[in-house]
Amino acid sequence: MNIVTLSIVAVLVGWLATLILYSDAEGLSLLDLAVGVIGAALVGGLLAPFFGISMTGEYGFTLSGTFVSWLGAMSLLALVNLVRHGHIQCGHRRPPATRQ
């Protein structure tokens, strides 16, 4: 049950973080979603228990665990964008410049 719950949290939080970082839903890439899910899974599955934050409670998700996973997803997405583009992209993506 915990693996299924953690997987669901990672996917939902990764998707939410991707939508927050990129407000243009049509411009989302599968790579960005994957990075968000990986960030949420890594922080929620590895770092949260290390610091004593429970990811799952008696009734499923915990608010603190979900928030920590969201922070991990946002942080990894921002870091990947910083490395890939040289700055943190937030909001609408600009189309690539065309040469004339």
CSV table of C-alpha atoms in Angstrom, one decimal:
chain,number,residue,atom,x,y,z
A,1,MET,CA,0.0,0.0,0.0
A,2,ASN,CA,2.8,2.5,0.8
A,3,ILE,CA,4.5,2.0,-2.5
A,4,VAL,CA,1.3,2.6,-4.4
A,5,THR,CA,0.5,5.6,-2.3
A,6,LEU,CA,4.0,7.1,-2.7
A,7,SER,CA,3.8,6.5,-6.5
A,8,ILE,CA,0.4,8.3,-6.7
A,9,VAL,CA,1.8,11.2,-4.6
A,10,ALA,CA,4.9,11.5,-6.8
A,11,VAL,CA,2.9,11.5,-10.0
A,12,LEU,CA,0.3,14.1,-8.8
A,13,VAL,CA,2.9,16.3,-7.1
A,14,GLY,CA,5.3,16.1,-10.1
A,15,TRP,CA,2.4,17.0,-12.4
A,16,LEU,CA,1.3,19.9,-10.2
A,17,ALA,CA,4.9,21.3,-9.9
A,18,THR,CA,5.3,21.1,-13.7
A,19,LEU,CA,2.0,23.0,-14.2
A,20,ILE,CA,3.0,25.7,-11.6
A,21,LEU,CA,6.4,26.2,-13.2
A,22,TYR,CA,5.0,26.2,-16.7
A,23,SER,CA,1.6,28.0,-16.9
A,24,ASP,CA,1.2,27.0,-20.6
A,25,ALA,CA,-0.1,23.5,-20.4
A,26,GLU,CA,0.2,22.9,-24.1
A,27,GLY,CA,3.9,23.6,-24.0
A,28,LEU,CA,4.7,20.9,-21.4
A,29,SER,CA,7.1,18.2,-22.3
A,30,LEU,CA,7.2,14.6,-21.1
A,31,LEU,CA,10.7,15.2,-19.9
A,32,ASP,CA,9.6,18.0,-17.6
A,33,LEU,CA,6.9,15.9,-16.1
A,34,ALA,CA,9.4,13.0,-15.6
A,35,VAL,CA,11.8,15.3,-13.8
A,36,GLY,CA,9.0,16.6,-11.6
A,37,VAL,CA,7.9,13.0,-10.7
A,38,ILE,CA,11.5,11.9,-10.1
A,39,GLY,CA,12.1,14.9,-7.8
A,40,ALA,CA,8.9,14.2,-5.8
A,41,ALA,CA,9.8,10.5,-5.5
A,42,LEU,CA,13.4,11.1,-4.5
A,43,VAL,CA,12.6,13.7,-1.8
A,44,GLY,CA,9.4,12.1,-0.6
A,45,GLY,CA,10.8,8.6,-0.6
A,46,LEU,CA,14.4,9.2,0.6
A,47,LEU,CA,14.8,12.6,2.3
A,48,ALA,CA,11.4,12.9,4.1
A,49,PRO,CA,11.8,9.7,6.2
A,50,PHE,CA,15.4,10.7,6.9
A,51,PHE,CA,14.2,13.9,8.5
A,52,GLY,CA,11.3,12.1,10.3
A,53,ILE,CA,8.5,13.3,8.0
A,54,SER,CA,5.9,10.6,7.4
A,55,MET,CA,4.7,10.4,3.8
A,56,THR,CA,1.7,8.2,4.5
A,57,GLY,CA,-0.7,8.3,7.5
A,58,GLU,CA,-3.6,6.4,8.7
A,59,TYR,CA,-5.9,7.6,5.9
A,60,GLY,CA,-3.4,7.8,3.0
A,61,PHE,CA,-1.4,10.9,2.2
A,62,THR,CA,-0.1,13.4,4.8
A,63,LEU,CA,0.0,17.1,4.2
A,64,SER,CA,3.5,17.5,5.4
A,65,GLY,CA,4.8,14.7,3.2
A,66,THR,CA,3.0,15.9,0.2
A,67,PHE,CA,4.4,19.4,0.7
A,68,VAL,CA,7.9,18.1,1.0
A,69,SER,CA,7.5,16.1,-2.2
A,70,TRP,CA,6.2,19.2,-3.9
A,71,LEU,CA,9.2,21.2,-2.8
A,72,GLY,CA,11.5,18.5,-4.1
A,73,ALA,CA,9.7,18.4,-7.5
A,74,MET,CA,9.9,22.2,-7.8
A,75,SER,CA,13.5,22.3,-6.8
A,76,LEU,CA,14.6,19.6,-9.2
A,77,LEU,CA,12.6,21.2,-12.1
A,78,ALA,CA,14.2,24.6,-11.4
A,79,LEU,CA,17.7,23.0,-11.2
A,80,VAL,CA,17.2,21.2,-14.5
A,81,ASN,CA,15.9,24.3,-16.2
A,82,LEU,CA,18.8,26.3,-14.8
A,83,VAL,CA,21.2,23.8,-16.3
A,84,ARG,CA,19.4,23.4,-19.6
A,85,HIS,CA,18.5,27.0,-20.3
A,86,GLY,CA,20.8,29.1,-18.1
A,87,HIS,CA,17.9,30.5,-16.2
A,88,ILE,CA,14.8,29.3,-14.4
A,89,GLN,CA,11.8,29.3,-16.8
A,90,CYS,CA,8.6,30.3,-15.3
A,91,GLY,CA,5.4,31.1,-17.1
A,92,HIS,CA,4.9,30.9,-20.9
A,93,ARG,CA,7.5,29.4,-23.0
A,94,ARG,CA,8.7,31.5,-25.9
A,95,PRO,CA,8.9,30.0,-29.3
A,96,PRO,CA,12.5,29.6,-30.6
A,97,ALA,CA,13.8,32.5,-32.6
A,98,THR,CA,13.8,32.0,-36.4
A,99,ARG,CA,16.6,33.2,-38.6
A,100,GLN,CA,15.8,35.2,-41.7
